[in-house]
Tab-separated table of C-alpha atoms in Angstrom:
chain	number	residue	atom	x	y	z
A	1	MET	CA	-6.170	2.537	-29.693
A	2	LYS	CA	-8.805	5.099	-30.545
A	3	ILE	CA	-12.393	4.279	-31.562
A	4	ASN	CA	-13.917	6.233	-34.453
A	5	LEU	CA	-17.625	6.551	-33.740
A	6	SER	CA	-18.323	7.514	-37.340
A	7	ASN	CA	-17.121	4.179	-38.661
A	8	LYS	CA	-19.728	3.136	-41.243
A	9	ASN	CA	-19.103	-0.555	-40.568
A	10	PHE	CA	-20.648	-0.232	-37.110
A	11	ALA	CA	-24.189	-1.596	-36.848
A	12	ILE	CA	-25.135	1.565	-35.011
A	13	ASN	CA	-24.238	3.499	-38.185
A	14	GLY	CA	-26.080	1.108	-40.565
A	15	GLY	CA	-23.491	-1.639	-40.943
A	16	ASN	CA	-24.155	-5.336	-40.511
A	17	PRO	CA	-24.189	-6.460	-36.852
A	18	THR	CA	-21.639	-9.028	-35.723
A	19	ARG	CA	-24.284	-11.270	-34.178
A	20	ILE	CA	-27.990	-11.715	-34.696
A	21	LYS	CA	-28.358	-15.022	-32.859
A	22	PRO	CA	-30.019	-14.634	-29.420
A	23	TRP	CA	-28.066	-15.257	-26.240
A	24	LEU	CA	-29.142	-18.241	-24.159
A	25	ASP	CA	-30.461	-18.207	-20.602
A	26	ASN	CA	-28.554	-19.798	-17.724
A	27	ILE	CA	-30.415	-23.148	-17.651
A	28	THR	CA	-28.384	-25.541	-15.502
A	29	THR	CA	-30.991	-28.232	-14.818
A	30	GLY	CA	-31.711	-31.383	-16.811
A	31	THR	CA	-32.958	-34.948	-16.564
A	32	GLU	CA	-31.173	-35.657	-13.268
A	33	GLU	CA	-32.950	-32.782	-11.480
A	34	LYS	CA	-36.341	-33.838	-12.903
A	35	GLN	CA	-35.885	-37.372	-11.609
A	36	ALA	CA	-34.837	-36.081	-8.194
A	37	VAL	CA	-37.925	-33.896	-7.971
A	38	ILE	CA	-40.240	-36.732	-9.044
A	39	LYS	CA	-38.769	-38.942	-6.338
A	40	VAL	CA	-39.610	-36.340	-3.686
A	41	LEU	CA	-43.109	-35.845	-5.091
A	42	GLU	CA	-43.735	-39.563	-5.084
A	43	ASN	CA	-42.858	-39.960	-1.427
A	44	GLY	CA	-45.132	-36.996	-0.636
A	45	TYR	CA	-42.956	-35.260	1.949
A	46	LEU	CA	-42.095	-31.758	0.651
A	47	SER	CA	-40.694	-30.678	4.026
A	48	LEU	CA	-40.211	-32.369	7.350
A	49	PHE	CA	-39.095	-29.344	9.388
A	50	GLU	CA	-40.944	-28.392	12.555
A	51	GLY	CA	-40.124	-25.404	14.732
A	52	SER	CA	-39.795	-27.545	17.827
A	53	HIS	CA	-37.408	-29.655	19.864
A	54	ASN	CA	-38.419	-33.286	19.956
A	55	PRO	CA	-35.672	-35.791	20.841
A	56	ASP	CA	-37.881	-38.625	19.582
A	57	ILE	CA	-38.252	-37.058	16.104
A	58	PRO	CA	-34.775	-35.591	15.296
A	59	PHE	CA	-35.708	-34.497	11.762
A	60	SER	CA	-38.363	-32.161	13.123
A	61	PHE	CA	-35.633	-29.639	13.942
A	62	TRP	CA	-32.924	-30.641	11.440
A	63	GLY	CA	-35.077	-31.253	8.368
A	64	GLY	CA	-35.951	-34.190	6.164
A	65	PRO	CA	-33.711	-36.739	4.418
A	66	GLU	CA	-33.067	-34.632	1.307
A	67	VAL	CA	-32.068	-31.546	3.340
A	68	ARG	CA	-29.741	-33.585	5.573
A	69	SER	CA	-28.300	-35.457	2.596
A	70	LEU	CA	-27.541	-32.191	0.816
A	71	GLU	CA	-25.777	-30.872	3.871
A	72	ASP	CA	-23.693	-34.036	4.060
A	73	LYS	CA	-22.768	-33.820	0.358
A	74	TRP	CA	-21.913	-30.098	0.663
A	75	ARG	CA	-19.753	-30.760	3.735
A	76	GLU	CA	-17.904	-33.545	1.880
A	77	TYR	CA	-17.350	-31.438	-1.236
A	78	TYR	CA	-15.879	-28.490	0.662
A	79	GLY	CA	-14.061	-30.552	3.292
A	80	CYS	CA	-15.630	-28.669	6.216
A	81	LYS	CA	-17.156	-29.948	9.447
A	82	HIS	CA	-20.693	-28.597	9.066
A	83	ALA	CA	-23.122	-27.414	6.369
A	84	ILE	CA	-26.479	-25.776	7.138
A	85	SER	CA	-28.906	-25.219	4.280
A	86	VAL	CA	-31.063	-22.079	4.180
A	87	ASN	CA	-33.701	-20.652	1.860
A	88	SER	CA	-31.374	-17.966	0.443
A	89	ALA	CA	-27.855	-16.598	0.788
A	90	THR	CA	-29.461	-13.419	2.194
A	91	SER	CA	-30.954	-15.525	4.977
A	92	GLY	CA	-27.558	-17.166	5.399
A	93	LEU	CA	-25.861	-13.786	5.891
A	94	TYR	CA	-28.513	-12.734	8.414
A	95	ALA	CA	-28.101	-16.009	10.288
A	96	ALA	CA	-24.301	-15.642	10.254
A	97	ILE	CA	-24.456	-12.239	11.914
A	98	GLY	CA	-26.908	-13.550	14.487
A	99	ALA	CA	-24.894	-16.688	15.208
A	100	LEU	CA	-21.817	-14.579	16.001
A	101	GLU	CA	-23.818	-12.600	18.610
A	102	ILE	CA	-23.366	-9.303	16.789
A	103	GLY	CA	-25.785	-6.516	17.649
A	104	TYR	CA	-26.280	-2.968	18.948
A	105	GLY	CA	-23.070	-1.099	19.616
A	106	ASP	CA	-21.113	-3.268	17.150
A	107	GLU	CA	-19.638	-2.499	13.725
A	108	VAL	CA	-19.149	-4.855	10.782
A	109	ILE	CA	-16.766	-4.070	7.906
A	110	VAL	CA	-18.568	-4.650	4.617
A	111	SER	CA	-18.034	-4.082	0.901
A	112	PRO	CA	-19.791	-1.225	-0.873
A	113	TYR	CA	-19.576	-2.955	-4.247
A	114	THR	CA	-21.859	-5.940	-3.877
A	115	MET	CA	-25.437	-7.054	-3.315
A	116	SER	CA	-27.327	-4.965	-0.718
A	117	ALA	CA	-27.939	-7.898	1.684
A	118	CYS	CA	-24.257	-7.847	2.762
A	119	ALA	CA	-24.654	-4.420	4.371
A	120	MET	CA	-28.219	-5.063	5.464
A	121	ALA	CA	-27.317	-8.188	7.477
A	122	PRO	CA	-25.660	-6.341	10.413
A	123	MET	CA	-28.522	-3.845	10.652
A	124	ILE	CA	-31.133	-6.601	11.081
A	125	TYR	CA	-29.547	-7.154	14.501
A	126	GLY	CA	-28.907	-3.474	15.216
A	127	ALA	CA	-25.222	-3.319	14.263
A	128	ILE	CA	-23.745	-0.678	11.959
A	129	PRO	CA	-22.139	-1.460	8.591
A	130	VAL	CA	-18.834	0.296	7.904
A	131	PHE	CA	-17.779	0.387	4.267
A	132	ALA	CA	-14.186	-0.358	3.303
A	133	ASP	CA	-13.005	0.211	-0.265
A	134	VAL	CA	-12.318	-2.445	-2.868
A	135	GLU	CA	-9.376	-3.334	-5.058
A	136	LEU	CA	-9.621	-1.951	-8.605
A	137	GLU	CA	-8.164	-5.181	-9.986
A	138	THR	CA	-10.651	-7.589	-8.417
A	139	GLY	CA	-13.582	-5.698	-6.885
A	140	CYS	CA	-12.834	-7.529	-3.587
A	141	LEU	CA	-12.313	-5.771	-0.264
A	142	ASP	CA	-8.916	-4.046	0.022
A	143	PRO	CA	-7.122	-5.144	3.198
A	144	LYS	CA	-5.512	-1.711	3.539
A	145	SER	CA	-8.919	-0.067	3.590
A	146	ILE	CA	-10.201	-2.680	6.044
A	147	GLU	CA	-7.312	-1.881	8.386
A	148	LYS	CA	-8.091	1.855	8.269
A	149	ASN	CA	-11.740	1.216	9.211
A	150	ILE	CA	-11.164	-1.085	12.188
A	151	SER	CA	-12.286	0.294	15.538
A	152	PHE	CA	-12.723	-1.186	19.023
A	153	ARG	CA	-16.377	-1.740	18.057
A	154	THR	CA	-15.554	-3.880	14.997
A	155	LYS	CA	-16.829	-7.406	15.561
A	156	ALA	CA	-16.608	-8.909	12.075
A	157	ILE	CA	-15.431	-8.491	8.495
A	158	LEU	CA	-17.945	-9.625	5.863
A	159	VAL	CA	-15.765	-10.563	2.896
A	160	VAL	CA	-17.213	-10.917	-0.619
A	161	HIS	CA	-15.385	-13.051	-3.140
A	162	GLN	CA	-16.521	-10.689	-5.873
A	163	PHE	CA	-17.277	-12.072	-9.355
A	164	GLY	CA	-15.936	-15.424	-8.193
A	165	ILE	CA	-12.451	-13.983	-7.590
A	166	PRO	CA	-11.084	-14.885	-4.125
A	167	ALA	CA	-10.359	-11.979	-1.816
A	168	ASP	CA	-6.917	-11.526	-0.212
A	169	MET	CA	-7.662	-13.921	2.622
A	170	ASP	CA	-4.153	-14.121	4.106
A	171	ALA	CA	-4.150	-10.402	4.752
A	172	ILE	CA	-7.784	-10.359	5.926
A	173	ILE	CA	-7.361	-13.263	8.356
A	174	ASP	CA	-4.230	-11.616	9.717
A	175	ILE	CA	-6.202	-8.416	10.412
A	176	ALA	CA	-8.975	-10.392	12.001
A	177	LYS	CA	-6.649	-12.370	14.330
A	178	ARG	CA	-4.754	-9.256	15.416
A	179	ASN	CA	-8.004	-7.502	16.279
A	180	ASN	CA	-9.904	-10.547	17.669
A	181	ILE	CA	-12.755	-10.246	15.182
A	182	LYS	CA	-14.709	-12.798	13.148
A	183	VAL	CA	-14.719	-13.334	9.371
A	184	ILE	CA	-17.820	-14.132	7.301
A	185	GLU	CA	-17.174	-15.138	3.693
A	186	ASP	CA	-19.863	-14.313	1.124
A	187	CYS	CA	-19.281	-16.993	-1.532
A	188	ALA	CA	-22.513	-16.377	-3.434
A	189	GLN	CA	-20.608	-15.811	-6.662
A	190	ALA	CA	-17.712	-18.126	-5.904
A	191	HIS	CA	-18.861	-21.783	-5.959
A	192	GLY	CA	-15.752	-23.951	-6.153
A	193	ALA	CA	-13.301	-21.039	-6.098
A	194	LYS	CA	-10.091	-21.542	-4.152
A	195	TYR	CA	-7.772	-19.250	-2.264
A	196	LYS	CA	-4.460	-20.978	-2.806
A	197	ASP	CA	-5.235	-24.588	-1.731
A	198	LYS	CA	-8.387	-23.871	0.249
A	199	PHE	CA	-11.953	-23.530	-0.909
A	200	VAL	CA	-13.355	-20.099	-0.223
A	201	GLY	CA	-15.896	-20.310	2.571
A	202	THR	CA	-13.679	-22.642	4.621
A	203	ILE	CA	-11.123	-20.002	5.676
A	204	GLY	CA	-13.164	-17.678	7.880
A	205	ASP	CA	-15.622	-18.522	10.647
A	206	ILE	CA	-18.666	-18.894	8.390
A	207	GLY	CA	-19.015	-19.258	4.587
A	208	VAL	CA	-22.287	-18.438	2.834
A	209	PHE	CA	-23.226	-19.763	-0.648
A	210	SER	CA	-26.138	-18.847	-2.888
A	211	LEU	CA	-28.370	-21.176	-4.889
A	212	ASN	CA	-30.238	-18.360	-6.589
A	213	VAL	CA	-31.305	-18.931	-10.188
A	214	ASN	CA	-28.521	-16.734	-11.530
A	215	LYS	CA	-25.670	-18.514	-9.775
A	216	THR	CA	-23.270	-21.154	-11.084
A	217	ILE	CA	-25.454	-23.855	-9.607
A	218	GLN	CA	-29.003	-23.159	-8.467
A	219	THR	CA	-32.286	-24.334	-7.053
A	220	GLY	CA	-34.260	-21.217	-7.990
A	221	GLU	CA	-33.755	-19.842	-4.475
A	222	GLY	CA	-31.691	-21.330	-1.701
A	223	GLY	CA	-28.327	-21.215	0.059
A	224	VAL	CA	-25.866	-23.078	2.278
A	225	CYS	CA	-23.765	-21.920	5.241
A	226	ILE	CA	-20.627	-23.810	6.250
A	227	THR	CA	-18.520	-23.704	9.406
A	228	ASN	CA	-16.026	-25.809	11.367
A	229	ASN	CA	-17.364	-24.620	14.715
A	230	ASP	CA	-19.899	-26.836	16.541
A	231	GLU	CA	-21.472	-23.978	18.515
A	232	ILE	CA	-21.855	-21.737	15.436
A	233	ARG	CA	-23.436	-24.639	13.563
A	234	TYR	CA	-26.088	-25.069	16.258
A	235	ARG	CA	-26.766	-21.345	16.453
A	236	LEU	CA	-27.197	-21.168	12.662
A	237	ALA	CA	-29.684	-24.035	12.860
A	238	LEU	CA	-31.590	-22.314	15.670
A	239	ILE	CA	-31.860	-19.084	13.728
A	240	ARG	CA	-32.931	-21.050	10.645
A	241	ASN	CA	-35.760	-22.816	12.448
A	242	HIS	CA	-37.669	-20.854	15.089
A	243	GLY	CA	-34.966	-21.132	17.724
A	244	GLU	CA	-36.977	-19.242	20.318
A	245	ALA	CA	-39.338	-22.213	20.509
A	246	VAL	CA	-36.479	-24.700	20.663
A	247	VAL	CA	-34.028	-23.343	23.234
A	248	GLY	CA	-36.283	-24.036	26.238
A	249	PRO	CA	-36.886	-27.749	25.647
A	250	ALA	CA	-33.323	-28.114	24.366
A	251	LYS	CA	-31.983	-26.399	27.526
A	252	TYR	CA	-29.797	-24.110	25.450
A	253	GLU	CA	-28.926	-21.044	27.509
A	254	ASN	CA	-27.145	-18.648	25.123
A	255	ILE	CA	-30.321	-17.190	23.578
A	256	VAL	CA	-28.849	-13.854	22.352
A	257	ASN	CA	-30.054	-13.245	18.753
A	258	ILE	CA	-32.077	-16.442	18.663
A	259	VAL	CA	-35.249	-15.070	17.073
A	260	GLY	CA	-38.192	-16.624	15.231
A	261	PHE	CA	-37.018	-16.785	11.635
A	262	ASN	CA	-37.949	-19.445	9.127
A	263	TYR	CA	-34.983	-19.863	6.776
A	264	ARG	CA	-35.698	-23.538	5.955
A	265	LEU	CA	-35.011	-25.204	2.598
A	266	THR	CA	-37.603	-27.570	1.115
A	267	GLU	CA	-37.021	-31.214	0.225
A	268	ILE	CA	-37.494	-30.438	-3.483
A	269	GLN	CA	-34.875	-27.670	-3.430
A	270	ALA	CA	-32.427	-29.886	-1.572
A	271	ALA	CA	-32.901	-32.729	-4.045
A	272	ILE	CA	-32.199	-30.358	-6.948
A	273	ALA	CA	-29.156	-28.911	-5.155
A	274	LYS	CA	-27.574	-32.347	-4.765
A	275	GLU	CA	-27.736	-32.928	-8.507
A	276	GLN	CA	-26.430	-29.440	-9.213
A	277	LEU	CA	-23.478	-29.943	-6.897
A	278	LYS	CA	-22.419	-32.947	-8.982
A	279	LYS	CA	-22.199	-30.651	-12.024
A	280	LEU	CA	-20.310	-27.796	-10.357
A	281	LYS	CA	-16.765	-28.843	-11.325
A	282	ASN	CA	-17.695	-29.228	-14.989
A	283	PHE	CA	-19.572	-25.926	-15.066
A	284	ASN	CA	-16.544	-24.144	-13.608
A	285	ILE	CA	-14.184	-25.748	-16.142
A	286	LYS	CA	-16.350	-24.499	-18.986
A	287	ARG	CA	-16.601	-20.990	-17.517
A	288	LEU	CA	-12.861	-20.723	-17.043
A	289	GLU	CA	-12.246	-21.893	-20.614
A	290	MET	CA	-14.498	-19.082	-21.914
A	291	VAL	CA	-12.841	-16.511	-19.664
A	292	GLU	CA	-9.394	-17.554	-20.841
A	293	GLN	CA	-10.568	-17.403	-24.455
A	294	LEU	CA	-11.853	-13.866	-23.936
A	295	ASN	CA	-8.718	-12.779	-22.141
A	296	GLU	CA	-6.549	-14.124	-24.960
A	297	GLY	CA	-8.704	-12.540	-27.646
A	298	LEU	CA	-8.743	-9.125	-25.991
A	299	LYS	CA	-5.210	-8.957	-24.620
A	300	ASP	CA	-4.016	-6.512	-27.299
A	301	ILE	CA	-6.906	-4.039	-26.806
A	302	ASP	CA	-5.168	-1.354	-24.747
A	303	PHE	CA	-8.335	0.376	-23.503
A	304	LEU	CA	-9.605	-2.843	-21.869
A	305	ILE	CA	-8.250	-4.474	-18.712
A	306	THR	CA	-9.161	-8.160	-18.646
A	307	PRO	CA	-9.689	-10.009	-15.348
A	308	ASN	CA	-6.782	-12.133	-14.221
A	309	GLY	CA	-8.056	-13.267	-10.816
A	310	ARG	CA	-5.556	-13.470	-7.979
A	311	LYS	CA	-2.133	-15.092	-8.080
A	312	GLU	CA	-2.061	-18.697	-6.871
A	313	CYS	CA	-5.848	-18.789	-6.638
A	314	TYR	CA	-8.622	-20.458	-8.619
A	315	SER	CA	-11.385	-18.034	-9.673
A	316	SER	CA	-14.774	-19.418	-10.720
A	317	TYR	CA	-16.055	-16.288	-12.545
A	318	TYR	CA	-19.729	-15.753	-11.892
A	319	ILE	CA	-19.604	-13.042	-14.566
A	320	TYR	CA	-16.907	-11.522	-16.762
A	321	PRO	CA	-15.716	-8.183	-15.285
A	322	LEU	CA	-13.936	-6.005	-17.811
A	323	ARG	CA	-12.489	-2.556	-17.105
A	324	PHE	CA	-12.828	0.154	-19.764
A	325	LEU	CA	-10.350	3.042	-20.012
A	326	SER	CA	-12.064	5.928	-21.789
A	327	GLU	CA	-8.948	8.110	-21.791
A	328	ILE	CA	-7.259	5.617	-24.098
A	329	SER	CA	-10.228	4.762	-26.304
A	330	GLY	CA	-11.161	8.382	-26.899
A	331	ILE	CA	-14.875	7.740	-26.236
A	332	THR	CA	-17.028	7.353	-23.109
A	333	ARG	CA	-17.976	3.997	-21.645
A	334	GLU	CA	-21.604	4.689	-22.506
A	335	GLU	CA	-20.706	5.313	-26.170
A	336	PHE	CA	-18.668	2.097	-26.231
A	337	VAL	CA	-21.549	0.044	-24.827
A	338	LYS	CA	-23.979	1.477	-27.392
A	339	VAL	CA	-21.603	0.529	-30.190
A	340	ILE	CA	-20.932	-2.990	-28.874
A	341	ASN	CA	-24.525	-3.781	-27.992
A	342	SER	CA	-25.724	-2.701	-31.418
A	343	GLU	CA	-23.425	-5.440	-32.752
A	344	GLY	CA	-25.558	-7.992	-30.915
A	345	ILE	CA	-23.311	-8.238	-27.849
A	346	MET	CA	-24.724	-7.616	-24.351
A	347	PHE	CA	-22.533	-5.594	-21.989
A	348	TYR	CA	-23.729	-3.739	-18.874
A	349	GLN	CA	-22.171	-0.728	-17.197
A	350	GLY	CA	-21.122	-0.437	-13.607
A	351	TYR	CA	-22.408	-3.563	-11.796
A	352	VAL	CA	-23.852	-1.937	-8.625
A	353	LYS	CA	-23.940	1.644	-7.339
A	354	PRO	CA	-21.869	1.827	-4.109
A	355	LEU	CA	-24.276	0.785	-1.364
A	356	TYR	CA	-23.640	3.739	0.911
A	357	LEU	CA	-25.168	5.993	-1.688
A	358	GLN	CA	-28.562	4.302	-1.261
A	359	PRO	CA	-31.280	6.413	0.437
A	360	LEU	CA	-31.257	4.402	3.667
A	361	TYR	CA	-27.596	5.327	4.333
A	362	GLN	CA	-27.866	8.893	3.104
A	363	ASN	CA	-30.906	9.400	5.379
A	364	LYS	CA	-29.619	7.063	8.111
A	365	LEU	CA	-33.082	5.571	8.314
A	366	LEU	CA	-34.042	1.916	8.213
A	367	PHE	CA	-36.480	1.279	11.039
A	368	LYS	CA	-38.794	3.649	12.936
A	369	ASN	CA	-37.125	6.672	14.617
A	370	GLY	CA	-33.955	6.168	12.597
A	371	TYR	CA	-32.960	2.832	14.073
A	372	PRO	CA	-30.432	1.257	14.097
A	373	PHE	CA	-28.400	4.386	13.353
A	374	SER	CA	-30.069	6.466	16.076
A	375	ALA	CA	-29.903	3.761	18.783
A	376	PRO	CA	-28.114	4.986	21.945
A	377	GLU	CA	-25.749	1.990	21.776
A	378	ASN	CA	-24.684	3.076	18.271
A	379	LYS	CA	-24.105	6.729	19.150
A	380	GLU	CA	-20.307	6.411	18.848
A	381	CYS	CA	-20.321	4.023	15.879
A	382	GLN	CA	-18.812	5.052	12.551
A	383	LYS	CA	-21.524	6.277	10.185
A	384	ASN	CA	-19.720	8.152	7.408
A	385	TYR	CA	-21.607	7.443	4.182
A	386	SER	CA	-20.478	10.494	2.239
A	387	PRO	CA	-19.788	10.288	-1.483
A	388	GLY	CA	-16.101	9.654	-2.018
A	389	ILE	CA	-15.425	7.398	1.011
A	390	CYS	CA	-14.660	4.457	-1.310
A	391	PRO	CA	-13.065	6.002	-4.425
A	392	ASN	CA	-12.218	2.689	-6.090
A	393	ALA	CA	-15.777	1.405	-5.817
A	394	GLU	CA	-17.062	4.668	-7.288
A	395	LYS	CA	-14.480	4.616	-10.051
A	396	LEU	CA	-15.464	1.086	-11.050
A	397	HIS	CA	-19.151	1.856	-11.032
A	398	TYR	CA	-19.194	5.253	-12.699
A	399	LYS	CA	-16.222	5.009	-15.068
A	400	GLU	CA	-14.623	1.640	-15.720
A	401	MET	CA	-16.599	-1.530	-15.023
A	402	LEU	CA	-18.210	-3.465	-17.866
A	403	ILE	CA	-20.060	-6.725	-17.194
A	404	ASN	CA	-20.783	-9.631	-19.539
A	405	GLU	CA	-22.806	-12.655	-18.346
A	406	HIS	CA	-22.291	-15.052	-21.252
A	407	ILE	CA	-19.216	-16.922	-19.978
A	408	ARG	CA	-21.444	-19.767	-18.856
A	409	PRO	CA	-23.056	-22.880	-20.334
A	410	PRO	CA	-24.921	-23.476	-22.558
A	411	HIS	CA	-22.742	-20.942	-24.421
A	412	THR	CA	-19.658	-22.267	-26.174
A	413	SER	CA	-16.413	-21.144	-27.721
A	414	GLU	CA	-18.316	-20.059	-30.831
A	415	ASP	CA	-20.357	-17.578	-28.832
A	416	ILE	CA	-17.233	-16.139	-27.228
A	417	LYS	CA	-15.715	-15.610	-30.682
A	418	ASP	CA	-18.603	-13.255	-31.466
A	419	ILE	CA	-17.782	-11.083	-28.438
A	420	ILE	CA	-14.124	-10.880	-29.466
A	421	LYS	CA	-15.045	-10.183	-33.071
A	422	ALA	CA	-17.386	-7.338	-32.150
A	423	ILE	CA	-14.870	-5.634	-29.887
A	424	LYS	CA	-12.056	-5.981	-32.430
A	425	LYS	CA	-14.365	-4.478	-35.024
A	426	CYS	CA	-14.211	-1.264	-32.966
A	427	VAL	CA	-10.493	-0.861	-33.472
A	428	GLU	CA	-9.993	-2.131	-37.037
């Protein structure tokens, strides 16, 4: 199908727009969250964390009743052994790298097509991020590219379940086991998503979830790490709460990477998160209904590739990723977005520029004197950040990827109809 840019029916050419009603913000909180916050305010304890080890006051290290209750509820929901709340998923990723004792001289396989914190986390501890390419179909790490980038220095794979679509975990876990390396799952966009019959986050060594305001469920800022390993759980908790002041009195000897961070969640945030968790299943059902409606409505548009998740998996769709084929439409992606957005529909191009193209990688400079790239321990580490190293990520960003955020409550089927109607208007 070709698009005729001179079509007088287009709003951009003076025609009537498909939609004039504003799009709604992602408000997920309601009466339940207000009541939970009031309860915390009335008892007066907004946090009960202390950066100390006191056997007589266990909550001083582990947090107050709301924090511990959230962790219990999260553990029960995901069927894992441990949950450790943090003040953001970024903090959770940093803590995960630290808990696994990764540092100078080590490499971590990361995605180039995601939030910057994923690649930043290894560098906080002096390790080097190595970018593997992504699958065009999902935006998740491609196991074949992971395999090509493994070296004897590789200590972990940081997997992102991009857009709420589970990554190919069977292949990734197989690679990890064969090479004796750890797996961290970034589930920031994948609350409630499942790889086959397992929740994402429960398959690798550590799963990290985000409670940022834009996520499926949220507390404004916040996050949760999960693990089935007792030692990793304790190390995550130490990194969360000034572990350097705790290890002595606690007589904990493995102090590598136990530094003085404060990644603690407040009682108010934890109380909100508990109420949000109760709503997760229903939120995901509504999101999936809207995604399926869009996929059905756009299936005959040959210049668009709709997202179909991964076979035998349950995708939770943080956003709606749509691929645009300019060679079929006869116009550029930028021209298409201008036409569609003038119709009152909001699409964005690209998602994120591949991370290795950021100045810090191009200049190999993060800390003073070029550290960690220039550290003697990292002399032999892989540091190829040239344009073209991840062609699929670059293709998605610069040519194909379109993003729509409106497949979430409080939007409904009627709102999705407007998106379909506007796109079909282009080819009538």
